[in-house]
mmCIF file of C-alpha atoms in Angstrom:
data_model
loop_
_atom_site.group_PDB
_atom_site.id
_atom_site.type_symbol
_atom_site.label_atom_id
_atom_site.label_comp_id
_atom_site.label_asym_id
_atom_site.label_seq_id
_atom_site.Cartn_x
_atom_site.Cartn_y
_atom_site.Cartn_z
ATOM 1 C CA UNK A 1 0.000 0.000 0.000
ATOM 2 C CA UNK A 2 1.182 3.479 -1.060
ATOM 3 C CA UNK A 3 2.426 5.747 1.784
ATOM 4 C CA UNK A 4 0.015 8.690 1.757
ATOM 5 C CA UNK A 5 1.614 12.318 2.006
ATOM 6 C CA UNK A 6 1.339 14.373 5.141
ATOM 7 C CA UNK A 7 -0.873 17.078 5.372
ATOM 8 C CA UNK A 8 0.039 20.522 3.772
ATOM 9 C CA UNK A 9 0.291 21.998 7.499
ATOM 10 C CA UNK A 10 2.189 19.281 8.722
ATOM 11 C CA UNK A 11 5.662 20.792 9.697
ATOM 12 C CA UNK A 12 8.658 17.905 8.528
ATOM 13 C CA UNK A 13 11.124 19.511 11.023
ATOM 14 C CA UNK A 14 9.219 19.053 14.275
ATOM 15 C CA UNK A 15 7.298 16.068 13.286
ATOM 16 C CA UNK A 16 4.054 17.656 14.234
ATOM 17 C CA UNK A 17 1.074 19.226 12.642
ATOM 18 C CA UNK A 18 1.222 22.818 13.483
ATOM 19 C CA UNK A 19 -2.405 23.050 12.984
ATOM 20 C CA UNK A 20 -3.712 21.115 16.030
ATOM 21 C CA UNK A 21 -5.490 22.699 18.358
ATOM 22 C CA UNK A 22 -6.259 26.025 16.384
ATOM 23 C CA UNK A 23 -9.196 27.367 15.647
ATOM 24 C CA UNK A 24 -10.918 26.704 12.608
ATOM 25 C CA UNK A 25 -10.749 29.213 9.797
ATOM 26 C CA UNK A 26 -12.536 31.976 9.324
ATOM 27 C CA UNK A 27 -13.315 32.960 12.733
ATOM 28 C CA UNK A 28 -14.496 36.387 14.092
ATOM 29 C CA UNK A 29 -13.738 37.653 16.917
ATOM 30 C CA UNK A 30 -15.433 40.725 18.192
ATOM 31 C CA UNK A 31 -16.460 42.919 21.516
ATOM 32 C CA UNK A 32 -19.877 40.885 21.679
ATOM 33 C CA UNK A 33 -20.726 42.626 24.697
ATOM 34 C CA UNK A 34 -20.134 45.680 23.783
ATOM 35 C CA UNK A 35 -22.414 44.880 20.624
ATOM 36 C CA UNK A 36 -24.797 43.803 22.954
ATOM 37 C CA UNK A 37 -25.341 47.164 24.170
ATOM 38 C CA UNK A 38 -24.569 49.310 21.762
ATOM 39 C CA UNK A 39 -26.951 48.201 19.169
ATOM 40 C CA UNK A 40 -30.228 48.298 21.140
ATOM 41 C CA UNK A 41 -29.374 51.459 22.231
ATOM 42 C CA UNK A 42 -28.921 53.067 18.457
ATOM 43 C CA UNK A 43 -32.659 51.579 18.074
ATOM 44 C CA UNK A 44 -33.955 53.159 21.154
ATOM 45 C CA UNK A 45 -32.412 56.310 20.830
ATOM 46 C CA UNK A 46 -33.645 56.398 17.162
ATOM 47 C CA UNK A 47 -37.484 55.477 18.717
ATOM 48 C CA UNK A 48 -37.275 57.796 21.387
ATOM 49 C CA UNK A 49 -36.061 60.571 19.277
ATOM 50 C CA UNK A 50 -39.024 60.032 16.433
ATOM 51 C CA UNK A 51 -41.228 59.895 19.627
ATOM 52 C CA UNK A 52 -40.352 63.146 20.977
ATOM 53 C CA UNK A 53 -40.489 64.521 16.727
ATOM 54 C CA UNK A 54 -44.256 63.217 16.938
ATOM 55 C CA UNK A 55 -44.971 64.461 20.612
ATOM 56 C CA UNK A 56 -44.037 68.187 19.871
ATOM 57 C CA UNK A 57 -47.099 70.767 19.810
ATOM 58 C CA UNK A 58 -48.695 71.719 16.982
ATOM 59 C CA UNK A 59 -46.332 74.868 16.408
ATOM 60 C CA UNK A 60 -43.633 73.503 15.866
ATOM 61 C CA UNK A 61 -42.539 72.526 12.368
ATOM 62 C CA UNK A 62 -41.653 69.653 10.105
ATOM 63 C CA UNK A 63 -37.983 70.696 9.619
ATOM 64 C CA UNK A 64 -37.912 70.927 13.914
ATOM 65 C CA UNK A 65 -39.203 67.279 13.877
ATOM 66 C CA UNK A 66 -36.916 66.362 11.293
ATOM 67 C CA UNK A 67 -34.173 67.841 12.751
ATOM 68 C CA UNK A 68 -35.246 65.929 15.800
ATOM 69 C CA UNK A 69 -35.104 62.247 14.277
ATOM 70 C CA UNK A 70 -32.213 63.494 11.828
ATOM 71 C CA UNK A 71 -30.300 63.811 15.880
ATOM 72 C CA UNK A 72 -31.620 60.800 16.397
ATOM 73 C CA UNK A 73 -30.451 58.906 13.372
ATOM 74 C CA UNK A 74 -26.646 60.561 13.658
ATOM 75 C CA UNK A 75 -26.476 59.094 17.375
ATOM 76 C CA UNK A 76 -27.581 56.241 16.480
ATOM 77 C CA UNK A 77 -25.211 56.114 13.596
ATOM 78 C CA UNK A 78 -22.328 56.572 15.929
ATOM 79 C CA UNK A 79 -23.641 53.818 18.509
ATOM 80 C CA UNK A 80 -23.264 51.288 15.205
ATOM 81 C CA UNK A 81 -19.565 52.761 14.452
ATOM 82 C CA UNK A 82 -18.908 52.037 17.880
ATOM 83 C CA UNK A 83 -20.001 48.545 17.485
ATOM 84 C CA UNK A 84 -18.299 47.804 14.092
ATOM 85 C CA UNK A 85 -14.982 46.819 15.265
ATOM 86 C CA UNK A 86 -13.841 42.944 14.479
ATOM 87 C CA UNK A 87 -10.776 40.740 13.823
ATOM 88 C CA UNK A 88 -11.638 37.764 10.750
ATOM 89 C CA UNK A 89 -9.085 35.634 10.294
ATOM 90 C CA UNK A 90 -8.974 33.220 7.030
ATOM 91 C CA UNK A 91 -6.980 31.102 5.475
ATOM 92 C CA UNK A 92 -5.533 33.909 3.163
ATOM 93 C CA UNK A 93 -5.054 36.202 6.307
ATOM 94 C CA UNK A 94 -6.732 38.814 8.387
ATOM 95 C CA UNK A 95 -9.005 41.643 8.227
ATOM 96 C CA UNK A 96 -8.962 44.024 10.770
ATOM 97 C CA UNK A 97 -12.246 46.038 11.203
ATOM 98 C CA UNK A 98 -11.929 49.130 13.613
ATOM 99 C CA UNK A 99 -14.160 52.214 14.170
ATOM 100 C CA UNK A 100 -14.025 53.743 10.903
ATOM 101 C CA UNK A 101 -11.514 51.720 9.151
ATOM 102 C CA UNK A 102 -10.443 48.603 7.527
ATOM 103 C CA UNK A 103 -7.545 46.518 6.973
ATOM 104 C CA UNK A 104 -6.581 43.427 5.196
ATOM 105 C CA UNK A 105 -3.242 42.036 5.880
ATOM 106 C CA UNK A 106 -1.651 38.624 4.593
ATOM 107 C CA UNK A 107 -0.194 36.432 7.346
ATOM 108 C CA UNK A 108 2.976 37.318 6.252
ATOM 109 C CA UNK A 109 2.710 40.835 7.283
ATOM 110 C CA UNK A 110 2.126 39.747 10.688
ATOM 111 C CA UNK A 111 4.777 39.717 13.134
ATOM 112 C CA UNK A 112 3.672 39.448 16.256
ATOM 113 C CA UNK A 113 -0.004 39.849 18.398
ATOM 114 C CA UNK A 114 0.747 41.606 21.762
ATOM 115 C CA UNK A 115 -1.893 42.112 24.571
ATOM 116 C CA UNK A 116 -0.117 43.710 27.421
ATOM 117 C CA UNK A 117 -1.860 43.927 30.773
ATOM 118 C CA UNK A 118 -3.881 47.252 30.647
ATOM 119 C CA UNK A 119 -3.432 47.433 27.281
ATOM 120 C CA UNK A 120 -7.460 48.530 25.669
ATOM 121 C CA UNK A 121 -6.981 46.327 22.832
ATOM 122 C CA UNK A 122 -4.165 43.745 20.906
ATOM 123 C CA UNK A 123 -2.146 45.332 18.693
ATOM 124 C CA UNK A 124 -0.585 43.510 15.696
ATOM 125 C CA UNK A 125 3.219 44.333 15.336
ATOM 126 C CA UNK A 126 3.557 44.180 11.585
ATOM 127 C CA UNK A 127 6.253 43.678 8.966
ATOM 128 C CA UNK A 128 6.792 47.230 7.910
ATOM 129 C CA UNK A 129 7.579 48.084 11.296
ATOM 130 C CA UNK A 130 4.143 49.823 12.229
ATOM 131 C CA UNK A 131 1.751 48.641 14.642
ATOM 132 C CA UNK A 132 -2.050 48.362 13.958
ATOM 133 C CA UNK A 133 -4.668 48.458 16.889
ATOM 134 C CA UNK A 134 -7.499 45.388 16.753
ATOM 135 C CA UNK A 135 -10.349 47.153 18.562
ATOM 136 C CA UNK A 136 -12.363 43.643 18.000
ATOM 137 C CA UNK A 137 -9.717 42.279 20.603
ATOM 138 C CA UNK A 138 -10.569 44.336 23.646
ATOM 139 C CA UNK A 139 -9.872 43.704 27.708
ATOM 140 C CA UNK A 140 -13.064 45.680 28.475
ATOM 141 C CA UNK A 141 -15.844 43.620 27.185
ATOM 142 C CA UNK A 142 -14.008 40.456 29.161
ATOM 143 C CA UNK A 143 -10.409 40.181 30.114
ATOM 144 C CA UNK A 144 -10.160 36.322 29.762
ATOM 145 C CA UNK A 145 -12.273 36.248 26.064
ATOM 146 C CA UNK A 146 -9.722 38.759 24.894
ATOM 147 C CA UNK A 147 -6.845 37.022 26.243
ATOM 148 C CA UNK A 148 -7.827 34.011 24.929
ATOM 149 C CA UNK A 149 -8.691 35.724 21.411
ATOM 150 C CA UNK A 150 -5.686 37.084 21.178
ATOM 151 C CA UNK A 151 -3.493 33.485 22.150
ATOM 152 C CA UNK A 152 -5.836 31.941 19.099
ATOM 153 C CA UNK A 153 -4.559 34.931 16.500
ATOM 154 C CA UNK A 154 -1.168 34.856 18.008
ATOM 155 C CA UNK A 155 -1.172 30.718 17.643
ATOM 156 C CA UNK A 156 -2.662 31.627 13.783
ATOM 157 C CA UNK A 157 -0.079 33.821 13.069
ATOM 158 C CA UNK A 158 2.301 31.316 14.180
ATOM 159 C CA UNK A 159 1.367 28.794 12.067
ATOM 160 C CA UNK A 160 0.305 30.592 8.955
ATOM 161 C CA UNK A 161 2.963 33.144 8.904
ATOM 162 C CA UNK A 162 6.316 30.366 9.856
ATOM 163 C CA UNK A 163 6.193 29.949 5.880
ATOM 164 C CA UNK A 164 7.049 33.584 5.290
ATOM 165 C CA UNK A 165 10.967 34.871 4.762
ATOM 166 C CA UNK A 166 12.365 35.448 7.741
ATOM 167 C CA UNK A 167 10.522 33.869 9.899
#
């Protein structure tokens, strides 16, 4: 019988598959609780401020009540901005999603995933010598999620990026 090859992740040198015991790709990881929050409270300030456009007297005029729910809306809007940020990792690398901004970065450009103690978020030390914040990756909506978020990208990054020059 034929001696099947090893797996494409399977690393000769160490005899081991470098791929145990990490997540499966893509995965998301994001400030859930944070989302939790945030989102209901864009849709109640948006309600409360079209509630308070409908409850003013009769004097008052359409561009006041649309001004009102226009306030409304631009909360709101910021509430959701708030709640955007994210970290996807995929086989072809990882996309970094933070307030306003976006990122994609190959595996490769990855150098290292640090999340010091009282640090508000990881931060990805990249190739180019610049750093770039994950918001998604955050102490503050639970210390041991994020720390165990960031072990999973850090593991990711070790496997996916070892193929890289240099490394």
């Amino acid at each position: 019988m034929p001696a099947t090859p090893p797996p494409a992740d399977h690393d000769r040198g160490t005899g081991h598959d470098r791929t145990a015991g990490l997540p499966a790709l893509p995965v998301t990881w994001r400030a859930s609780r944070t989302r939790a929050v945030l989102l209901p409270v864009a849709v109640l300030l948006v309600v409360m401020f079209a509630a308070m456009a409908a409850a003013l007297p009769s004097n008052w005029h359409a561009y006041d009540r649309g001004a009102l729910v226009v306030t409304g809306l631009l909360f709101a809007a910021a509430l959701v901005m708030l709640s955007r940020p994210r970290v996807t990792a995929d086989p072809a690398g990882v996309t970094v999603v933070n307030f306003v901004r976006s990122r994609r970065l190959a595996w490769a450009e990855i150098v290292r995933v640090n999340l010091r103690q009282g640090d508000p978020w990881a931060v990805l030390d990249l190739a180019d010598g610049t750093t770039l914040a994950t918001v998604g990756i955050q102490p503050a909506a639970g210390r041991e999620q994020a720390v165990a978020a960031a072990r999973a990208l850090r593991d990711l990054v070790d496997a996916h990026g070892a193929a890289a020059p240099g490394r």
